[in-house]
Amino acid sequence: MKAVEEGRGALSEWLAAQPKNFYDADSLLRILVERAGLGDRIGALEAFGAVAAGPLDAAAIENNRPGNLPVLDSHDGIGRYVARIMHHPSYHRAGKLIYGSGVMAAYAEIPNPHPFILSLFYLSAHVGEGGHNCPLACTAGAIRALQTLGTDEQKAAWLPRLLTPVYGDHYAGAQFLTEVQGGSDVGANAVVAERQTDGSWHIAGEKWFCSSADADVFVVTARPEGAAGGTKGLGLFLVPREVGGEPNGFVLRRLKDKLGTRSMVTAEIDFEGARAEQLGSLEHGFRNTMELIIDTSRLYNAFGCAAMAHRAYLVARGYAEHRRAFGETIGRFPLVKETLSMIRADAEAALAGSFWLAQIQQRVDGGEASDDEAAFLRMGLNLNKVRTASLSHDAVNRGIEILGGNGTIETFSVLPRLLRDNVVFENWEGTHHTLRMQVLNDALRLGLHEGFFAMLEKRLGSERLRSDRQAFDLCLKEQDTLLLRRVCDHLGSWIHLAALEDIDEPGIRARAELTTLRHLSEDPSRDGYGDLIERCAS
Ligand SMILES: Cc1cc2nc3c(=O)[nH]c(=O)nc-3n(C[C@H](O)[C@H](O)[C@H](O)COP(=O)(O)OP(=O)(O)OC[C@H]3O[C@@H](n4cnc5c(N)ncnc54)[C@H](O)[C@@H]3O)c2cc1C
């Protein structure tokens, strides 16, 4: 009995030792925030770090219990279609805490203070998607699109409530591009926009993946009747959820039963003449969607992945400090030490790269960025999204491994849920391959790689990048897309290493070295690789 008590006692010590503040527990975030000159915002980050590690985490755990997930309440008592989503009270508790941090309200500042906003978001995403973190990304995209493209009337109608920190009074946004026949291939969109005699539009057709489906305003891609095919002919439209207090010409067909991000609603929606307003010029609909909405979400996605990786480190490190096997705490075993170092190194790489991009985004928005920075941002957002999602998946998986069998149990720690959320993060906002292909196409069409490499070389010197630059040039010349995964993974790692380059803290330096060893060892241009893949498929 004594042995059992000791075993359970160690687990209970582990639970008690969980960090009480995700900001205080993150040495790299603290360094980055200070170096970015955000000293006057530290109080807000510290305060929210405690909220995220305490009541927010508890609310997300409660909300994700199987009986507490959102449900579609399609009709009211007398049979009218209302398209209502019913949430558990813990969902609203979480929302109040997150919006109350001022994370969306900070977009009132122009240029938007991305490093601060995304640091708040990062703290929030330590609890996983948590029901609200995807909607935050969508709301941020809607705000940025309205700030840049909206008419005075549109801004007045939507921005005040998109920006309020008061949950309940707030509006949330959503972004619907994907259709059943085309996710990566957005140019295959078939939803149409029909112009009305009063100048407004009606949207008709089916959207297949609609997250934040209970949002107040949807930003939707649709093809005006008669417009060109492909992405060229896509327009961007604002669709209010309600007109005259009733659902605005859409039917929520059903909610998706998802592997992860389960406390956030994703629906299939049929639009049947929904009233809409054009947002920005029609001919730049797709470009605006990418630059203001999708690029925003991709950076959120990366910060979310960095956060899940860091949470995995916190959970696993604590466990390793308390769990005993063979008469030792497991953290003393070299293999466990190695695993923890790898998780932490990956989490730090993901955060540093994402934070750097957020700083550049703010400079681009403020008109202060050089052409090289703008090119770096555009290519970097895609490379970083892929890399952070892969690192985070690996980190959470390794965290589970440190917890052994307990790691696989949903009620034991948050890690199983984070792993499931992570799989979704790897797919939405563009799959790995789609983003790699976009990197190639942006280099081919716009020559963005020149500015991208110039920025990396400034921090790392050209010698270290030489072989990957050659491999990338080969991809371009031969349009060899089989090389692309390996080259893009390396380029993603170089972004992370460049972001960590001048941080002079010995532990962080050592972990950056470990990252170099692990992630840059595969030779992308190894001879005969293409043949090998062909033979594998035979
Ligand atoms: C939970 C969840 C919520 C979502 N919410 C939203 C939302 O709110 N709004 C929205 O618009 N979308 C949303 N999505 C959709 C998401 O963005 C798409 O699933 C994603 O873009 C991929 O599209 P697809 O599923 O059609 O995959 P496909 O396009 O069918 O891709 C299938 C596979 O083919 C690969 N592939 C495709 N093209 C190429 C190529 N050229 N070269 C090599 N490989 C290629 C892909 O990488 C992938 O591995 C959501 C998805 C999920 C899972």
PDB file of C-alpha atoms and ligand atoms in Angstrom, residues 138 175-180 182-185 209-212 258 260-261 264 266 424 427-434 437, ligand 1:
ATOM      1  CA  CYS A 138     -11.148  34.659 -37.964  1.00  0.00           C
ATOM      2  CA  GLN A 175     -14.081  33.145 -42.966  1.00  0.00           C
ATOM      3  CA  PHE A 176     -15.531  30.746 -45.500  1.00  0.00           C
ATOM      4  CA  LEU A 177     -13.524  29.766 -48.554  1.00  0.00           C
ATOM      5  CA  THR A 178     -13.510  25.983 -48.663  1.00  0.00           C
ATOM      6  CA  GLU A 179     -16.052  24.081 -50.751  1.00  0.00           C
ATOM      7  CA  VAL A 180     -16.464  20.356 -51.130  1.00  0.00           C
ATOM      8  CA  GLY A 182     -11.994  22.689 -53.605  1.00  0.00           C
ATOM      9  CA  GLY A 183     -10.052  23.390 -50.445  1.00  0.00           C
ATOM     10  CA  SER A 184      -6.452  23.752 -51.574  1.00  0.00           C
ATOM     11  CA  ASP A 185      -7.742  24.549 -55.041  1.00  0.00           C
ATOM     12  CA  PHE A 209     -15.930  23.827 -43.787  1.00  0.00           C
ATOM     13  CA  CYS A 210     -17.341  26.777 -41.833  1.00  0.00           C
ATOM     14  CA  SER A 211     -15.590  27.275 -38.512  1.00  0.00           C
ATOM     15  CA  SER A 212     -16.842  29.833 -36.022  1.00  0.00           C
ATOM     16  CA  LYS A 258     -14.250  16.510 -35.725  1.00  0.00           C
ATOM     17  CA  GLY A 260      -9.934  17.998 -32.763  1.00  0.00           C
ATOM     18  CA  THR A 261     -10.985  21.583 -31.983  1.00  0.00           C
ATOM     19  CA  MET A 264     -15.511  25.169 -31.542  1.00  0.00           C
ATOM     20  CA  THR A 266     -17.474  23.911 -37.694  1.00  0.00           C
ATOM     21  CA  VAL A 424      -6.473  20.215 -37.373  1.00  0.00           C
ATOM     22  CA  ASN A 427      -4.638  21.128 -42.178  1.00  0.00           C
ATOM     23  CA  TRP A 428      -6.646  24.304 -41.950  1.00  0.00           C
ATOM     24  CA  GLU A 429      -5.303  27.574 -43.303  1.00  0.00           C
ATOM     25  CA  GLY A 430      -3.615  25.479 -45.984  1.00  0.00           C
ATOM     26  CA  THR A 431      -2.102  22.008 -45.860  1.00  0.00           C
ATOM     27  CA  HIS A 432       1.647  21.518 -45.784  1.00  0.00           C
ATOM     28  CA  HIS A 433       1.905  20.692 -49.469  1.00  0.00           C
ATOM     29  CA  THR A 434      -0.330  23.549 -50.549  1.00  0.00           C
ATOM     30  CA  MET A 437       3.538  24.915 -53.558  1.00  0.00           C
TER      31      MET A 437
HETATM   32  C1  LIG B   1     -11.682  21.425 -38.573  1.00  0.00           C
HETATM   33  C2  LIG B   1     -11.532  22.212 -39.809  1.00  0.00           C
HETATM   34  C3  LIG B   1     -12.079  23.468 -39.873  1.00  0.00           C
HETATM   35  C4  LIG B   1     -11.964  24.217 -41.035  1.00  0.00           C
HETATM   36  N1  LIG B   1     -12.512  25.461 -41.077  1.00  0.00           N
HETATM   37  C5  LIG B   1     -12.488  26.175 -42.227  1.00  0.00           C
HETATM   38  C6  LIG B   1     -13.105  27.461 -42.325  1.00  0.00           C
HETATM   39  O1  LIG B   1     -13.624  27.979 -41.358  1.00  0.00           O
HETATM   40  N2  LIG B   1     -13.085  28.096 -43.507  1.00  0.00           N
HETATM   41  C7  LIG B   1     -12.526  27.561 -44.612  1.00  0.00           C
HETATM   42  O2  LIG B   1     -12.544  28.189 -45.656  1.00  0.00           O
HETATM   43  N3  LIG B   1     -11.923  26.339 -44.566  1.00  0.00           N
HETATM   44  C8  LIG B   1     -11.884  25.650 -43.398  1.00  0.00           C
HETATM   45  N4  LIG B   1     -11.282  24.423 -43.323  1.00  0.00           N
HETATM   46  C9  LIG B   1     -10.825  23.806 -44.555  1.00  0.00           C
HETATM   47  C10 LIG B   1      -9.340  23.724 -44.723  1.00  0.00           C
HETATM   48  O3  LIG B   1      -8.790  24.976 -44.956  1.00  0.00           O
HETATM   49  C11 LIG B   1      -9.107  22.727 -45.867  1.00  0.00           C
HETATM   50  O4  LIG B   1      -9.449  21.461 -45.365  1.00  0.00           O
HETATM   51  C12 LIG B   1      -7.702  22.757 -46.384  1.00  0.00           C
HETATM   52  O5  LIG B   1      -7.449  23.971 -47.021  1.00  0.00           O
HETATM   53  C13 LIG B   1      -7.413  21.607 -47.355  1.00  0.00           C
HETATM   54  O6  LIG B   1      -8.387  21.500 -48.321  1.00  0.00           O
HETATM   55  P1  LIG B   1      -9.086  20.101 -48.608  1.00  0.00           P
HETATM   56  O7  LIG B   1      -9.568  19.582 -47.290  1.00  0.00           O
HETATM   57  O8  LIG B   1     -10.097  20.290 -49.655  1.00  0.00           O
HETATM   58  O9  LIG B   1      -7.936  19.165 -49.085  1.00  0.00           O
HETATM   59  P2  LIG B   1      -7.421  18.854 -50.644  1.00  0.00           P
HETATM   60  O10 LIG B   1      -7.326  20.188 -51.293  1.00  0.00           O
HETATM   61  O11 LIG B   1      -8.412  17.889 -51.177  1.00  0.00           O
HETATM   62  O12 LIG B   1      -6.081  18.213 -50.377  1.00  0.00           O
HETATM   63  C14 LIG B   1      -5.906  16.815 -50.152  1.00  0.00           C
HETATM   64  C15 LIG B   1      -4.422  16.509 -50.134  1.00  0.00           C
HETATM   65  O13 LIG B   1      -3.844  16.832 -51.403  1.00  0.00           O
HETATM   66  C16 LIG B   1      -2.704  17.658 -51.219  1.00  0.00           C
HETATM   67  N5  LIG B   1      -2.557  18.578 -52.329  1.00  0.00           N
HETATM   68  C17 LIG B   1      -3.464  19.421 -52.854  1.00  0.00           C
HETATM   69  N6  LIG B   1      -2.923  20.119 -53.856  1.00  0.00           N
HETATM   70  C18 LIG B   1      -1.638  19.722 -53.973  1.00  0.00           C
HETATM   71  C19 LIG B   1      -0.541  20.051 -54.835  1.00  0.00           C
HETATM   72  N7  LIG B   1      -0.657  20.978 -55.769  1.00  0.00           N
HETATM   73  N8  LIG B   1       0.646  19.412 -54.656  1.00  0.00           N
HETATM   74  C20 LIG B   1       0.799  18.487 -53.691  1.00  0.00           C
HETATM   75  N9  LIG B   1      -0.203  18.132 -52.858  1.00  0.00           N
HETATM   76  C21 LIG B   1      -1.402  18.742 -52.998  1.00  0.00           C
HETATM   77  C22 LIG B   1      -2.990  18.411 -49.925  1.00  0.00           C
HETATM   78  O14 LIG B   1      -1.783  18.890 -49.326  1.00  0.00           O
HETATM   79  C23 LIG B   1      -3.656  17.328 -49.087  1.00  0.00           C
HETATM   80  O15 LIG B   1      -2.667  16.546 -48.488  1.00  0.00           O
HETATM   81  C24 LIG B   1     -11.315  23.682 -42.145  1.00  0.00           C
HETATM   82  C25 LIG B   1     -10.735  22.414 -42.075  1.00  0.00           C
HETATM   83  C26 LIG B   1     -10.823  21.689 -40.910  1.00  0.00           C
HETATM   84  C27 LIG B   1     -10.190  20.336 -40.839  1.00  0.00           C
END
